[in-house]
Amino acid sequence: MKIAKTVAELKTCLEAIGKDKTIGFVPTMGYLHDGHLALIKAAHAENDVTVLSIFVNPTQFAPGEDLDAYPRDFDRDSQLAKAAGTDLLFFPDPTEIYPTGASTFVEVDGEITKKLCGQSRPTHFKGVTTVVNILFNLIYPTRAYFGQKDAQQVAVIKKMVRDLHLPVQIIVCPIVREADGLAMSSRNVLLNPEERNQALVLSQSLASAGALYQAGEGSVKFLKDKIVSQISSMPLTCIDYVDILDFETLESIESIASPALAAVAVRFEKTRLLDNIILD
Amino acid sequence: MKIAKTVAELKTCLEAIGKDKTIGFVPTMGYLHDGHLALIKAAHAENDVTVLSIFVNPTQFAPGEDLDAYPRDFDRDSQLAKAAGTDLLFFPDPTEIYPTGASTFVEVDGEITKKLCGQSRPTHFKGVTTVVNILFNLIYPTRAYFGQKDAQQVAVIKKMVRDLHLPVQIIVCPIVREADGLAMSSRNVLLNPEERNQALVLSQSLASAGALYQAGEGSVKFLKDKIVSQISSMPLTCIDYVDILDFETLESIESIASPALAAVAVRFEKTRLLDNIILD
């Protein structure tokens, strides 16, 4: 596995690979877990070359968010990345991605970035779409792999790719969960034992809603209320949002006809966790 | 010369060309003049394949600007394009470039887009950078060719390319002028004979400032005042701006040390013209 820490090193590596190979690209912020490794394995299975980026992107964190606290362990990550089939690992400094005076942004406008995480993190997706666009420009992947855990990010990036005619196929892989159901996240390590225990309510409340939906319950309000009351029963939780939206457009719905996304964001003291389920 | 009117046709043509060829790309709004043809000839000389786009981009016109009045003549353009060495002409409808519901924008923030044309056309460069980004994504050119006549556009696009790490080289070609000095522009055809005559004051006032600079005058205020008074002597002119800025950053300067850009925008009744000169 090659490691490139600068844009110049990355370009040298990509030139050596040549233009005829298919490239599967997995952009991450590192501190890899089995969810990331599933993306790397999928990229490895479907492409000639697998490129992984590890970059804790400062522009998607607002002041006061957990940029500094975000967990990092490059040595562990590079071993896991290599074992999962990564051919080229791009691990740049922020100054490599954002040259001095950089002030160009890629922004997906509209409800799709204003709902869910966009409510409490209004500048977040502008940072995500900008950095993903930059990484696509640098790596020119055939396919890029994202986890369904970040459902809104997936919807926003798909829209950016469509609107800007980016020549890349977006592949979405299912949420990978711990044995007890907690959705894997690099931030899970920041939970204390009691928070870790209560965090199970995210996946449990979504599974309950899924069971009610499968049993015939189609009212968005009813299902949302059920999820809210189940999460609120855990005293360390603070709900950021609970919502059920059209799966593709993230538009509001009153009852579930086509596939819908039930998504939650819940804060513990220092840690904000996401989970979701597709109701189909 | 192939003509592609849809994204699908464009992709078919580009696939036939293959990935190993260098592509020189000339984005235009059509109604081609010798300035455009110089860009096409430069692209033809320096690349395996020359791609020209003709697209009057609606997102760079604000309501009330001259989108509808912008001159168009596809048959004439396609003959000129072919004769100048175009291999592939992309002539899409707006719906091909902007799919239904498109709401993703590429924006260069900061003074560089707020000065000069950015003052009277505050949404213009957002439209320009978005469409140029889309065209780069569709065509993936090795080099893209722009005219120095649109000096601020050149500076903004260079900054976008740098900030977003776009894999394209920006080539800037000198202003091409009519025999009497008027900078070539598709909008010149919209001038009536008296306006056409008075429009000569743009190039004349810039040439006068250039001569003063070469004779040792380095005061930006003095040179600007000279240009303003010369243009204002023509009764049909209405100055949009006259400015002298750092050539690369478009930052304000008081005296000329490194290369500077002297740029003017002047309105006649229905037509707004640009011209500039590099003071070096």
mmCIF file of N, CA and C in Angstrom, chain B residues 21-144:
data_model
loop_
_atom_site.group_PDB
_atom_site.id
_atom_site.type_symbol
_atom_site.label_atom_id
_atom_site.label_comp_id
_atom_site.label_asym_id
_atom_site.label_seq_id
_atom_site.Cartn_x
_atom_site.Cartn_y
_atom_site.Cartn_z
ATOM 1 N N LYS B 21 -5.943 11.065 -25.456
ATOM 2 C CA LYS B 21 -5.762 12.295 -26.234
ATOM 3 C C LYS B 21 -5.785 13.521 -25.315
ATOM 4 N N THR B 22 -4.976 14.528 -25.655
ATOM 5 C CA THR B 22 -5.120 15.806 -24.961
ATOM 6 C C THR B 22 -6.293 16.568 -25.578
ATOM 7 N N ILE B 23 -7.063 17.205 -24.698
ATOM 8 C CA ILE B 23 -8.248 17.946 -25.144
ATOM 9 C C ILE B 23 -8.076 19.422 -24.813
ATOM 10 N N GLY B 24 -8.195 20.257 -25.840
ATOM 11 C CA GLY B 24 -8.233 21.708 -25.644
ATOM 12 C C GLY B 24 -9.682 22.154 -25.723
ATOM 13 N N PHE B 25 -10.135 22.878 -24.698
ATOM 14 C CA PHE B 25 -11.552 23.213 -24.593
ATOM 15 C C PHE B 25 -11.734 24.731 -24.601
ATOM 16 N N VAL B 26 -12.666 25.186 -25.438
ATOM 17 C CA VAL B 26 -12.980 26.612 -25.537
ATOM 18 C C VAL B 26 -14.464 26.801 -25.199
ATOM 19 N N PRO B 27 -14.758 27.264 -23.970
ATOM 20 C CA PRO B 27 -16.161 27.522 -23.624
ATOM 21 C C PRO B 27 -16.574 28.917 -24.101
ATOM 22 N N THR B 28 -17.689 28.996 -24.823
ATOM 23 C CA THR B 28 -18.161 30.304 -25.309
ATOM 24 C C THR B 28 -19.675 30.393 -25.175
ATOM 25 N N MET B 29 -20.175 31.615 -25.387
ATOM 26 C CA MET B 29 -21.624 31.811 -25.492
ATOM 27 C C MET B 29 -22.014 32.009 -26.955
ATOM 28 N N GLY B 30 -21.107 31.687 -27.871
ATOM 29 C CA GLY B 30 -21.440 31.750 -29.284
ATOM 30 C C GLY B 30 -21.383 33.153 -29.863
ATOM 31 N N TYR B 31 -21.953 33.281 -31.064
ATOM 32 C CA TYR B 31 -21.834 34.504 -31.874
ATOM 33 C C TYR B 31 -20.348 34.827 -32.017
ATOM 34 N N LEU B 32 -19.668 33.864 -32.571
ATOM 35 C CA LEU B 32 -18.201 33.845 -32.558
ATOM 36 C C LEU B 32 -17.603 35.017 -33.331
ATOM 37 N N HIS B 33 -16.543 35.577 -32.772
ATOM 38 C CA HIS B 33 -15.763 36.612 -33.438
ATOM 39 C C HIS B 33 -14.296 36.185 -33.429
ATOM 40 N N ASP B 34 -13.443 37.048 -33.965
ATOM 41 C CA ASP B 34 -12.042 36.656 -34.109
ATOM 42 C C ASP B 34 -11.355 36.361 -32.769
ATOM 43 N N GLY B 35 -11.871 36.950 -31.693
ATOM 44 C CA GLY B 35 -11.318 36.621 -30.373
ATOM 45 C C GLY B 35 -11.549 35.150 -30.040
ATOM 46 N N HIS B 36 -12.790 34.691 -30.252
ATOM 47 C CA HIS B 36 -13.082 33.257 -30.057
ATOM 48 C C HIS B 36 -12.237 32.388 -30.983
ATOM 49 N N LEU B 37 -12.151 32.830 -32.247
ATOM 50 C CA LEU B 37 -11.444 31.989 -33.229
ATOM 51 C C LEU B 37 -9.966 31.866 -32.868
ATOM 52 N N ALA B 38 -9.396 32.925 -32.268
ATOM 53 C CA ALA B 38 -8.003 32.839 -31.803
ATOM 54 C C ALA B 38 -7.871 31.790 -30.694
ATOM 55 N N LEU B 39 -8.885 31.699 -29.830
ATOM 56 C CA LEU B 39 -8.864 30.678 -28.771
ATOM 57 C C LEU B 39 -8.924 29.275 -29.382
ATOM 58 N N ILE B 40 -9.822 29.115 -30.371
ATOM 59 C CA ILE B 40 -9.973 27.800 -31.017
ATOM 60 C C ILE B 40 -8.670 27.416 -31.721
ATOM 61 N N LYS B 41 -8.065 28.382 -32.401
ATOM 62 C CA LYS B 41 -6.814 28.080 -33.110
ATOM 63 C C LYS B 41 -5.697 27.719 -32.133
ATOM 64 N N ALA B 42 -5.651 28.421 -31.004
ATOM 65 C CA ALA B 42 -4.634 28.085 -29.993
ATOM 66 C C ALA B 42 -4.875 26.675 -29.454
ATOM 67 N N ALA B 43 -6.140 26.350 -29.175
ATOM 68 C CA ALA B 43 -6.463 25.003 -28.675
ATOM 69 C C ALA B 43 -6.088 23.949 -29.710
ATOM 70 N N HIS B 44 -6.401 24.238 -30.961
ATOM 71 C CA HIS B 44 -6.110 23.309 -32.050
ATOM 72 C C HIS B 44 -4.601 23.076 -32.188
ATOM 73 N N ALA B 45 -3.831 24.124 -31.993
ATOM 74 C CA ALA B 45 -2.377 24.005 -32.156
ATOM 75 C C ALA B 45 -1.727 23.222 -31.015
ATOM 76 N N GLU B 46 -2.327 23.255 -29.840
ATOM 77 C CA GLU B 46 -1.649 22.721 -28.651
ATOM 78 C C GLU B 46 -2.213 21.405 -28.142
ATOM 79 N N ASN B 47 -3.262 20.878 -28.787
ATOM 80 C CA ASN B 47 -3.918 19.673 -28.264
ATOM 81 C C ASN B 47 -4.264 18.708 -29.394
ATOM 82 N N ASP B 48 -4.493 17.450 -29.031
ATOM 83 C CA ASP B 48 -4.906 16.456 -30.030
ATOM 84 C C ASP B 48 -6.312 16.750 -30.541
ATOM 85 N N VAL B 49 -7.173 17.186 -29.625
ATOM 86 C CA VAL B 49 -8.588 17.357 -29.957
ATOM 87 C C VAL B 49 -9.056 18.715 -29.433
ATOM 88 N N THR B 50 -9.856 19.411 -30.240
ATOM 89 C CA THR B 50 -10.393 20.716 -29.829
ATOM 90 C C THR B 50 -11.900 20.627 -29.664
ATOM 91 N N VAL B 51 -12.360 20.947 -28.447
ATOM 92 C CA VAL B 51 -13.794 20.939 -28.145
ATOM 93 C C VAL B 51 -14.235 22.380 -27.889
ATOM 94 N N LEU B 52 -15.306 22.780 -28.568
ATOM 95 C CA LEU B 52 -15.886 24.112 -28.377
ATOM 96 C C LEU B 52 -17.285 23.932 -27.798
ATOM 97 N N SER B 53 -17.619 24.734 -26.787
ATOM 98 C CA SER B 53 -19.019 24.742 -26.349
ATOM 99 C C SER B 53 -19.637 26.094 -26.676
ATOM 100 N N ILE B 54 -20.863 26.058 -27.112
ATOM 101 C CA ILE B 54 -21.667 27.262 -27.328
ATOM 102 C C ILE B 54 -22.880 27.126 -26.434
ATOM 103 N N PHE B 55 -22.922 27.942 -25.401
ATOM 104 C CA PHE B 55 -24.009 27.829 -24.423
ATOM 105 C C PHE B 55 -24.215 29.190 -23.779
ATOM 106 N N VAL B 56 -25.334 29.818 -24.105
ATOM 107 C CA VAL B 56 -25.677 31.089 -23.460
ATOM 108 C C VAL B 56 -26.250 30.732 -22.091
ATOM 109 N N ASN B 57 -25.388 30.810 -21.096
ATOM 110 C CA ASN B 57 -25.673 30.272 -19.767
ATOM 111 C C ASN B 57 -26.623 31.161 -18.975
ATOM 112 N N PRO B 58 -27.862 30.706 -18.759
ATOM 113 C CA PRO B 58 -28.831 31.592 -18.097
ATOM 114 C C PRO B 58 -28.436 31.989 -16.684
ATOM 115 N N THR B 59 -27.686 31.143 -15.969
ATOM 116 C CA THR B 59 -27.433 31.453 -14.550
ATOM 117 C C THR B 59 -26.425 32.582 -14.347
ATOM 118 N N GLN B 60 -25.759 33.020 -15.413
ATOM 119 C CA GLN B 60 -24.848 34.147 -15.232
ATOM 120 C C GLN B 60 -25.481 35.479 -15.624
ATOM 121 N N PHE B 61 -26.749 35.434 -16.023
ATOM 122 C CA PHE B 61 -27.521 36.653 -16.287
ATOM 123 C C PHE B 61 -28.507 36.849 -15.138
ATOM 124 N N ALA B 62 -28.582 38.060 -14.617
ATOM 125 C CA ALA B 62 -29.603 38.372 -13.607
ATOM 126 C C ALA B 62 -30.891 38.757 -14.337
ATOM 127 N N PRO B 63 -32.043 38.704 -13.640
ATOM 128 C CA PRO B 63 -33.279 39.195 -14.257
ATOM 129 C C PRO B 63 -33.083 40.638 -14.740
ATOM 130 N N GLY B 64 -33.543 40.936 -15.954
ATOM 131 C CA GLY B 64 -33.398 42.288 -16.501
ATOM 132 C C GLY B 64 -32.122 42.485 -17.301
ATOM 133 N N GLU B 65 -31.170 41.549 -17.208
ATOM 134 C CA GLU B 65 -29.975 41.650 -18.050
ATOM 135 C C GLU B 65 -30.314 41.128 -19.451
ATOM 136 N N ASP B 66 -29.286 41.054 -20.317
ATOM 137 C CA ASP B 66 -29.571 40.852 -21.739
ATOM 138 C C ASP B 66 -29.541 39.395 -22.208
ATOM 139 N N LEU B 67 -30.048 38.482 -21.343
ATOM 140 C CA LEU B 67 -30.080 37.071 -21.745
ATOM 141 C C LEU B 67 -30.818 36.875 -23.064
ATOM 142 N N ASP B 68 -32.014 37.452 -23.186
ATOM 143 C CA ASP B 68 -32.808 37.242 -24.399
ATOM 144 C C ASP B 68 -32.221 37.972 -25.605
ATOM 145 N N ALA B 69 -31.611 39.138 -25.344
ATOM 146 C CA ALA B 69 -31.062 39.934 -26.449
ATOM 147 C C ALA B 69 -29.688 39.438 -26.900
ATOM 148 N N TYR B 70 -29.082 38.541 -26.113
ATOM 149 C CA TYR B 70 -27.726 38.109 -26.467
ATOM 150 C C TYR B 70 -27.752 37.509 -27.882
ATOM 151 N N PRO B 71 -26.852 37.959 -28.769
ATOM 152 C CA PRO B 71 -26.946 37.519 -30.169
ATOM 153 C C PRO B 71 -26.621 36.032 -30.340
ATOM 154 N N ARG B 72 -27.343 35.402 -31.258
ATOM 155 C CA ARG B 72 -27.184 33.962 -31.505
ATOM 156 C C ARG B 72 -27.239 33.713 -33.007
ATOM 157 N N ASP B 73 -26.364 32.842 -33.510
ATOM 158 C CA ASP B 73 -26.424 32.427 -34.916
ATOM 159 C C ASP B 73 -25.649 31.114 -35.056
ATOM 160 N N PHE B 74 -26.359 30.020 -34.802
ATOM 161 C CA PHE B 74 -25.667 28.737 -34.713
ATOM 162 C C PHE B 74 -25.064 28.303 -36.044
ATOM 163 N N ASP B 75 -25.770 28.533 -37.145
ATOM 164 C CA ASP B 75 -25.251 28.068 -38.441
ATOM 165 C C ASP B 75 -23.935 28.766 -38.788
ATOM 166 N N ARG B 76 -23.932 30.083 -38.612
ATOM 167 C CA ARG B 76 -22.707 30.837 -38.857
ATOM 168 C C ARG B 76 -21.601 30.362 -37.900
ATOM 169 N N ASP B 77 -21.946 30.210 -36.610
ATOM 170 C CA ASP B 77 -20.960 29.778 -35.619
ATOM 171 C C ASP B 77 -20.356 28.424 -35.976
ATOM 172 N N SER B 78 -21.193 27.495 -36.407
ATOM 173 C CA SER B 78 -20.659 26.150 -36.643
ATOM 174 C C SER B 78 -19.722 26.142 -37.846
ATOM 175 N N GLN B 79 -20.015 26.976 -38.847
ATOM 176 C CA GLN B 79 -19.079 27.080 -39.991
ATOM 177 C C GLN B 79 -17.748 27.684 -39.560
ATOM 178 N N LEU B 80 -17.806 28.767 -38.785
ATOM 179 C CA LEU B 80 -16.574 29.400 -38.302
ATOM 180 C C LEU B 80 -15.785 28.451 -37.401
ATOM 181 N N ALA B 81 -16.513 27.739 -36.537
ATOM 182 C CA ALA B 81 -15.846 26.817 -35.597
ATOM 183 C C ALA B 81 -15.095 25.730 -36.353
ATOM 184 N N LYS B 82 -15.773 25.172 -37.358
ATOM 185 C CA LYS B 82 -15.156 24.101 -38.150
ATOM 186 C C LYS B 82 -13.905 24.609 -38.862
ATOM 187 N N ALA B 83 -14.022 25.782 -39.469
ATOM 188 C CA ALA B 83 -12.896 26.333 -40.219
ATOM 189 C C ALA B 83 -11.698 26.631 -39.314
ATOM 190 N N ALA B 84 -11.978 26.968 -38.055
ATOM 191 C CA ALA B 84 -10.884 27.317 -37.126
ATOM 192 C C ALA B 84 -10.221 26.094 -36.508
ATOM 193 N N GLY B 85 -10.823 24.906 -36.723
ATOM 194 C CA GLY B 85 -10.153 23.697 -36.235
ATOM 195 C C GLY B 85 -10.884 22.968 -35.131
ATOM 196 N N THR B 86 -12.156 23.272 -34.911
ATOM 197 C CA THR B 86 -12.932 22.561 -33.890
ATOM 198 C C THR B 86 -13.202 21.125 -34.341
ATOM 199 N N ASP B 87 -12.983 20.173 -33.437
ATOM 200 C CA ASP B 87 -13.301 18.775 -33.747
ATOM 201 C C ASP B 87 -14.678 18.385 -33.222
ATOM 202 N N LEU B 88 -15.057 18.958 -32.088
ATOM 203 C CA LEU B 88 -16.325 18.587 -31.453
ATOM 204 C C LEU B 88 -16.975 19.855 -30.907
ATOM 205 N N LEU B 89 -18.191 20.099 -31.366
ATOM 206 C CA LEU B 89 -18.937 21.284 -30.936
ATOM 207 C C LEU B 89 -20.084 20.836 -30.042
ATOM 208 N N PHE B 90 -20.098 21.341 -28.809
ATOM 209 C CA PHE B 90 -21.140 20.998 -27.841
ATOM 210 C C PHE B 90 -22.093 22.186 -27.749
ATOM 211 N N PHE B 91 -23.360 21.932 -28.082
ATOM 212 C CA PHE B 91 -24.355 23.011 -28.208
ATOM 213 C C PHE B 91 -25.617 22.573 -27.468
ATOM 214 N N PRO B 92 -25.560 22.591 -26.144
ATOM 215 C CA PRO B 92 -26.681 22.017 -25.372
ATOM 216 C C PRO B 92 -27.781 23.031 -25.091
ATOM 217 N N ASP B 93 -28.964 22.503 -24.833
ATOM 218 C CA ASP B 93 -30.048 23.295 -24.240
ATOM 219 C C ASP B 93 -29.760 23.487 -22.746
ATOM 220 N N PRO B 94 -30.311 24.546 -22.161
ATOM 221 C CA PRO B 94 -30.136 24.708 -20.701
ATOM 222 C C PRO B 94 -30.585 23.485 -19.897
ATOM 223 N N THR B 95 -31.629 22.797 -20.358
ATOM 224 C CA THR B 95 -32.105 21.637 -19.585
ATOM 225 C C THR B 95 -31.101 20.485 -19.586
ATOM 226 N N GLU B 96 -30.199 20.465 -20.555
ATOM 227 C CA GLU B 96 -29.146 19.439 -20.554
ATOM 228 C C GLU B 96 -28.096 19.739 -19.478
ATOM 229 N N ILE B 97 -27.803 21.013 -19.312
ATOM 230 C CA ILE B 97 -26.768 21.415 -18.350
ATOM 231 C C ILE B 97 -27.322 21.424 -16.932
ATOM 232 N N TYR B 98 -28.542 21.934 -16.793
ATOM 233 C CA TYR B 98 -29.166 22.053 -15.474
ATOM 234 C C TYR B 98 -30.371 21.126 -15.410
ATOM 235 N N PRO B 99 -30.198 19.907 -14.885
ATOM 236 C CA PRO B 99 -31.355 19.006 -14.795
ATOM 237 C C PRO B 99 -32.421 19.596 -13.863
ATOM 238 N N THR B 100 -33.650 19.136 -14.025
ATOM 239 C CA THR B 100 -34.762 19.631 -13.213
ATOM 240 C C THR B 100 -34.392 19.606 -11.725
ATOM 241 N N GLY B 101 -34.608 20.728 -11.078
ATOM 242 C CA GLY B 101 -34.343 20.787 -9.641
ATOM 243 C C GLY B 101 -32.889 21.030 -9.283
ATOM 244 N N ALA B 102 -32.035 21.259 -10.285
ATOM 245 C CA ALA B 102 -30.619 21.487 -9.979
ATOM 246 C C ALA B 102 -30.471 22.688 -9.053
ATOM 247 N N SER B 103 -29.682 22.534 -8.004
ATOM 248 C CA SER B 103 -29.516 23.629 -7.033
ATOM 249 C C SER B 103 -28.127 23.591 -6.407
ATOM 250 N N THR B 104 -27.153 23.106 -7.160
ATOM 251 C CA THR B 104 -25.779 23.056 -6.660
ATOM 252 C C THR B 104 -24.968 24.148 -7.346
ATOM 253 N N PHE B 105 -24.248 24.916 -6.558
ATOM 254 C CA PHE B 105 -23.490 26.037 -7.091
ATOM 255 C C PHE B 105 -22.033 25.956 -6.672
ATOM 256 N N VAL B 106 -21.186 26.456 -7.555
ATOM 257 C CA VAL B 106 -19.769 26.612 -7.242
ATOM 258 C C VAL B 106 -19.521 28.111 -7.171
ATOM 259 N N GLU B 107 -18.985 28.560 -6.049
ATOM 260 C CA GLU B 107 -18.858 29.999 -5.835
ATOM 261 C C GLU B 107 -17.475 30.341 -5.302
ATOM 262 N N VAL B 108 -16.845 31.303 -5.952
ATOM 263 C CA VAL B 108 -15.588 31.852 -5.440
ATOM 264 C C VAL B 108 -15.956 33.062 -4.590
ATOM 265 N N ASP B 109 -15.665 32.942 -3.324
ATOM 266 C CA ASP B 109 -16.029 33.996 -2.379
ATOM 267 C C ASP B 109 -14.904 35.031 -2.290
ATOM 268 N N GLY B 110 -15.220 36.202 -1.786
ATOM 269 C CA GLY B 110 -14.178 37.192 -1.508
ATOM 270 C C GLY B 110 -14.183 38.353 -2.485
ATOM 271 N N GLU B 111 -13.219 39.244 -2.268
ATOM 272 C CA GLU B 111 -13.119 40.480 -3.045
ATOM 273 C C GLU B 111 -13.048 40.218 -4.546
ATOM 274 N N ILE B 112 -12.418 39.114 -4.920
ATOM 275 C CA ILE B 112 -12.165 38.849 -6.344
ATOM 276 C C ILE B 112 -13.454 38.795 -7.163
ATOM 277 N N THR B 113 -14.558 38.384 -6.521
ATOM 278 C CA THR B 113 -15.843 38.346 -7.234
ATOM 279 C C THR B 113 -16.750 39.519 -6.868
ATOM 280 N N LYS B 114 -16.306 40.358 -5.949
ATOM 281 C CA LYS B 114 -17.167 41.471 -5.500
ATOM 282 C C LYS B 114 -16.807 42.774 -6.197
ATOM 283 N N LYS B 115 -15.585 42.889 -6.703
ATOM 284 C CA LYS B 115 -15.151 44.116 -7.369
ATOM 285 C C LYS B 115 -15.602 44.148 -8.825
ATOM 286 N N LEU B 116 -15.246 45.216 -9.506
ATOM 287 C CA LEU B 116 -15.431 45.349 -10.957
ATOM 288 C C LEU B 116 -16.832 44.886 -11.351
ATOM 289 N N CYS B 117 -16.940 43.877 -12.208
ATOM 290 C CA CYS B 117 -18.257 43.420 -12.662
ATOM 291 C C CYS B 117 -19.109 42.886 -11.514
ATOM 292 N N GLY B 118 -18.465 42.427 -10.436
ATOM 293 C CA GLY B 118 -19.206 41.887 -9.300
ATOM 294 C C GLY B 118 -20.061 42.935 -8.594
ATOM 295 N N GLN B 119 -19.706 44.207 -8.745
ATOM 296 C CA GLN B 119 -20.484 45.260 -8.090
ATOM 297 C C GLN B 119 -21.863 45.416 -8.719
ATOM 298 N N SER B 120 -21.886 45.500 -10.056
ATOM 299 C CA SER B 120 -23.189 45.699 -10.708
ATOM 300 C C SER B 120 -23.846 44.373 -11.086
ATOM 301 N N ARG B 121 -23.059 43.276 -11.048
ATOM 302 C CA ARG B 121 -23.617 41.962 -11.401
ATOM 303 C C ARG B 121 -23.257 40.971 -10.274
ATOM 304 N N PRO B 122 -23.898 41.111 -9.097
ATOM 305 C CA PRO B 122 -23.448 40.359 -7.921
ATOM 306 C C PRO B 122 -23.615 38.836 -8.025
ATOM 307 N N THR B 123 -24.485 38.348 -8.914
ATOM 308 C CA THR B 123 -24.657 36.897 -9.034
ATOM 309 C C THR B 123 -23.963 36.335 -10.278
ATOM 310 N N HIS B 124 -23.335 37.214 -11.059
ATOM 311 C CA HIS B 124 -22.782 36.810 -12.355
ATOM 312 C C HIS B 124 -21.718 35.708 -12.223
ATOM 313 N N PHE B 125 -20.728 35.926 -11.374
ATOM 314 C CA PHE B 125 -19.609 34.970 -11.349
ATOM 315 C C PHE B 125 -19.993 33.625 -10.742
ATOM 316 N N LYS B 126 -20.999 33.625 -9.866
ATOM 317 C CA LYS B 126 -21.508 32.348 -9.351
ATOM 318 C C LYS B 126 -22.051 31.502 -10.508
ATOM 319 N N GLY B 127 -22.739 32.162 -11.442
ATOM 320 C CA GLY B 127 -23.222 31.457 -12.635
ATOM 321 C C GLY B 127 -22.083 31.004 -13.519
ATOM 322 N N VAL B 128 -21.073 31.858 -13.665
ATOM 323 C CA VAL B 128 -19.930 31.512 -14.525
ATOM 324 C C VAL B 128 -19.160 30.319 -13.943
ATOM 325 N N THR B 129 -18.820 30.388 -12.651
ATOM 326 C CA THR B 129 -18.017 29.306 -12.074
ATOM 327 C C THR B 129 -18.804 27.998 -12.042
ATOM 328 N N THR B 130 -20.104 28.088 -11.829
ATOM 329 C CA THR B 130 -20.904 26.854 -11.825
ATOM 330 C C THR B 130 -20.910 26.215 -13.210
ATOM 331 N N VAL B 131 -21.172 27.002 -14.247
ATOM 332 C CA VAL B 131 -21.266 26.391 -15.578
ATOM 333 C C VAL B 131 -19.895 25.933 -16.071
ATOM 334 N N VAL B 132 -18.848 26.684 -15.782
ATOM 335 C CA VAL B 132 -17.515 26.258 -16.219
ATOM 336 C C VAL B 132 -17.117 24.971 -15.495
ATOM 337 N N ASN B 133 -17.451 24.880 -14.212
ATOM 338 C CA ASN B 133 -17.185 23.650 -13.479
ATOM 339 C C ASN B 133 -17.929 22.472 -14.098
ATOM 340 N N ILE B 134 -19.204 22.676 -14.422
ATOM 341 C CA ILE B 134 -19.993 21.601 -15.050
ATOM 342 C C ILE B 134 -19.361 21.194 -16.388
ATOM 343 N N LEU B 135 -18.992 22.184 -17.192
ATOM 344 C CA LEU B 135 -18.411 21.866 -18.509
ATOM 345 C C LEU B 135 -17.073 21.138 -18.346
ATOM 346 N N PHE B 136 -16.275 21.541 -17.376
ATOM 347 C CA PHE B 136 -15.021 20.811 -17.114
ATOM 348 C C PHE B 136 -15.327 19.366 -16.695
ATOM 349 N N ASN B 137 -16.338 19.180 -15.858
ATOM 350 C CA ASN B 137 -16.688 17.823 -15.428
ATOM 351 C C ASN B 137 -17.145 16.970 -16.605
ATOM 352 N N LEU B 138 -17.862 17.584 -17.535
ATOM 353 C CA LEU B 138 -18.374 16.834 -18.688
ATOM 354 C C LEU B 138 -17.275 16.526 -19.698
ATOM 355 N N ILE B 139 -16.354 17.458 -19.898
ATOM 356 C CA ILE B 139 -15.403 17.358 -21.015
ATOM 357 C C ILE B 139 -14.022 16.906 -20.556
ATOM 358 N N TYR B 140 -13.688 17.152 -19.283
ATOM 359 C CA TYR B 140 -12.403 16.756 -18.706
ATOM 360 C C TYR B 140 -11.242 17.193 -19.602
ATOM 361 N N PRO B 141 -11.146 18.501 -19.874
ATOM 362 C CA PRO B 141 -10.122 18.971 -20.800
ATOM 363 C C PRO B 141 -8.727 18.994 -20.176
ATOM 364 N N THR B 142 -7.728 18.893 -21.031
ATOM 365 C CA THR B 142 -6.341 19.067 -20.594
ATOM 366 C C THR B 142 -6.057 20.550 -20.375
ATOM 367 N N ARG B 143 -6.526 21.348 -21.333
ATOM 368 C CA ARG B 143 -6.327 22.801 -21.264
ATOM 369 C C ARG B 143 -7.655 23.482 -21.619
ATOM 370 N N ALA B 144 -7.918 24.608 -20.970
ATOM 371 C CA ALA B 144 -9.112 25.393 -21.320
ATOM 372 C C ALA B 144 -8.661 26.805 -21.638
#
